[in-house]
Short mmCIF file of C-alpha atoms in Angstrom, two decimals:
data_model
loop_
_atom_site.label_atom_id
_atom_site.label_comp_id
_atom_site.label_asym_id
_atom_site.label_seq_id
_atom_site.Cartn_x
_atom_site.Cartn_y
_atom_site.Cartn_z
CA MET A 1 -7.55 2.62 -11.34
CA GLU A 2 -7.20 2.67 -14.91
CA GLU A 3 -8.67 6.25 -16.55
CA SER A 4 -11.06 5.97 -19.84
CA ILE A 5 -10.07 6.98 -22.86
CA LEU A 6 -13.44 8.74 -24.60
CA LYS A 7 -12.54 7.87 -28.38
CA ILE A 8 -14.86 8.58 -31.32
CA SER A 9 -15.68 5.33 -33.21
CA LYS A 10 -17.57 6.16 -36.31
CA LYS A 11 -18.54 1.97 -36.87
CA GLU A 12 -19.68 1.64 -33.31
CA ILE A 13 -22.17 4.77 -33.44
CA VAL A 14 -23.88 3.62 -36.76
CA GLN A 15 -24.24 0.21 -36.22
CA GLU A 16 -25.48 1.33 -32.50
CA LEU A 17 -28.19 3.51 -34.18
CA LYS A 18 -28.76 1.79 -37.21
CA ILE A 19 -28.40 4.07 -39.33
CA GLU A 20 -26.77 4.52 -42.85
CA ILE A 21 -25.13 6.57 -45.34
CA SER A 22 -27.93 9.30 -46.82
CA LYS A 23 -27.77 10.08 -50.74
CA ASP A 24 -29.53 13.07 -50.14
CA PHE A 25 -25.32 15.07 -49.86
CA LYS A 26 -22.00 14.36 -52.05
CA LEU A 27 -20.59 14.29 -48.07
CA GLU A 28 -20.33 10.87 -45.94
CA THR A 29 -22.73 11.75 -44.24
CA TYR A 30 -25.45 9.21 -42.23
CA LYS A 31 -29.18 9.84 -42.03
CA LEU A 32 -30.87 10.09 -38.57
CA VAL A 33 -34.49 10.25 -38.92
CA LYS A 34 -36.06 12.44 -41.48
CA LYS A 35 -34.58 16.41 -41.29
CA ARG A 36 -31.98 14.88 -39.39
CA TYR A 37 -28.28 13.86 -40.20
CA LEU A 38 -24.76 12.75 -38.78
CA LEU A 39 -21.31 13.88 -39.81
CA PHE A 40 -18.12 12.98 -38.49
CA ASN A 41 -15.34 15.51 -38.98
CA ASP A 42 -12.04 13.89 -39.68
CA LYS A 43 -9.99 16.57 -38.37
CA PRO A 44 -10.24 18.61 -35.40
CA ILE A 45 -12.67 21.07 -34.84
CA VAL A 46 -10.90 24.25 -33.89
CA LYS A 47 -12.14 27.21 -31.84
CA SER A 48 -11.13 29.71 -34.18
CA LYS A 49 -11.52 28.78 -37.20
CA ILE A 50 -15.68 27.62 -36.28
CA ASN A 51 -17.49 30.28 -38.47
CA GLU A 52 -15.09 29.27 -42.08
CA TYR A 53 -16.49 25.13 -40.92
CA LEU A 54 -20.06 26.24 -40.77
CA GLU A 55 -19.82 28.61 -44.29
CA PHE A 56 -18.61 25.08 -45.59
CA ILE A 57 -21.44 22.97 -43.93
CA SER A 58 -24.24 25.38 -45.12
CA ASP A 59 -22.33 25.32 -48.60
CA GLU A 60 -22.27 21.82 -48.65
CA PHE A 61 -25.51 20.80 -47.31
CA SER A 62 -27.90 24.15 -49.27
CA THR A 63 -31.36 22.65 -49.40
CA LYS A 64 -33.00 25.63 -50.49
CA GLY A 65 -35.24 26.07 -47.54
CA LYS A 66 -35.58 22.68 -46.70
CA TYR A 67 -34.99 22.65 -42.99
CA LYS A 68 -32.21 20.10 -41.39
CA THR A 69 -29.87 19.26 -38.45
CA ILE A 70 -26.31 18.61 -39.19
CA ILE A 71 -25.01 17.03 -35.87
CA VAL A 72 -21.39 16.98 -36.29
CA VAL A 73 -18.94 14.62 -34.18
CA ALA A 74 -15.36 15.39 -33.87
CA GLU A 75 -12.45 15.67 -31.88
CA THR A 76 -11.28 19.14 -30.69
CA ASN A 77 -8.25 20.50 -28.78
CA ASP A 78 -9.83 23.53 -27.30
CA ALA A 79 -12.81 23.80 -24.98
CA PHE A 80 -16.29 24.90 -25.70
CA GLU A 81 -19.29 26.29 -23.91
CA LYS A 82 -23.06 24.78 -24.40
CA LYS A 83 -23.97 28.12 -25.86
CA GLU A 84 -21.44 27.41 -28.47
CA LEU A 85 -22.26 24.17 -29.85
CA VAL A 86 -25.42 25.31 -31.73
CA TYR A 87 -25.51 27.01 -34.58
CA PHE A 88 -28.52 28.33 -36.83
CA ASP A 89 -27.11 29.55 -40.49
CA ASN A 90 -30.83 32.10 -40.49
CA ILE A 91 -31.51 29.67 -43.83
CA ASP A 92 -32.44 26.07 -43.06
CA THR A 93 -29.63 24.58 -41.46
CA LEU A 94 -29.04 23.87 -37.86
CA VAL A 95 -25.72 22.45 -36.87
CA VAL A 96 -25.18 21.21 -33.65
CA PHE A 97 -21.25 19.95 -32.39
CA TYR A 98 -20.69 17.02 -30.85
CA LEU A 99 -16.72 17.63 -29.76
CA VAL A 100 -13.78 15.18 -27.76
CA ASN A 101 -11.17 16.42 -26.23
CA SER A 102 -9.35 12.75 -25.53
CA ASP A 103 -6.72 14.52 -24.02
CA THR A 104 -8.70 15.67 -21.61
CA GLY A 105 -11.42 13.38 -21.52
CA GLU A 106 -14.18 16.36 -21.74
CA VAL A 107 -16.78 15.83 -23.84
CA TYR A 108 -18.71 18.90 -25.33
CA MET A 109 -22.39 18.57 -25.91
CA ASP A 110 -25.51 20.65 -26.02
CA ASP A 111 -28.49 18.12 -26.04
CA SER A 112 -30.71 20.84 -25.06
CA TRP A 113 -34.60 20.34 -26.38
CA THR A 114 -35.65 22.54 -29.07
CA PHE A 115 -38.70 23.02 -31.03
CA MET A 116 -37.32 25.52 -33.82
CA LEU A 117 -38.93 24.00 -37.38
CA GLY A 118 -39.42 20.50 -36.26
CA LEU A 119 -35.55 19.81 -35.60
CA ASN A 120 -35.39 18.36 -32.50
CA TYR A 121 -31.60 16.69 -32.00
CA ARG A 122 -31.83 15.85 -28.07
CA LYS A 123 -32.41 12.45 -28.77
CA TYR A 124 -29.61 11.80 -30.97
CA VAL A 125 -27.28 14.08 -29.19
CA ARG A 126 -27.64 11.83 -26.05
CA SER A 127 -27.48 9.13 -27.57
CA ILE A 128 -23.86 9.17 -29.13
CA ASN A 129 -23.18 10.36 -25.99
CA LYS A 130 -24.13 7.32 -24.41
CA ILE A 131 -22.22 5.50 -27.30
CA ILE A 132 -18.97 7.35 -26.52
CA THR A 133 -19.14 7.79 -22.59
CA GLY A 134 -20.76 4.88 -21.89
CA GLN A 135 -23.19 7.02 -19.67
#
């Protein structure tokens, strides 16, 4: 039996979710719904540099107090715990990582329900997971 290789297909995700590029930010970001955005990261997320990446996101997505969720879809070569995939910058941005390790076939995601500031992301993370894994 052939082992399936998990790949992130930006085109497939964008088409399946029927989303378009948002004009709210400089970076190429897709608007899911009000206050929720999808960002595809071209480079693998490195666990030891996650704080640097979070600072970058906080700077790039500054909205001066307007709350939002950024779901980051990327590859990684590291292993993550569920609790390491969700961050709040204590200002206005909730960052949720959906990470794929193509080498091991592992998916790292947090599809928890959150009531925080109307920034729930569960539905979107599950939709992305279904597109990537077929489950």
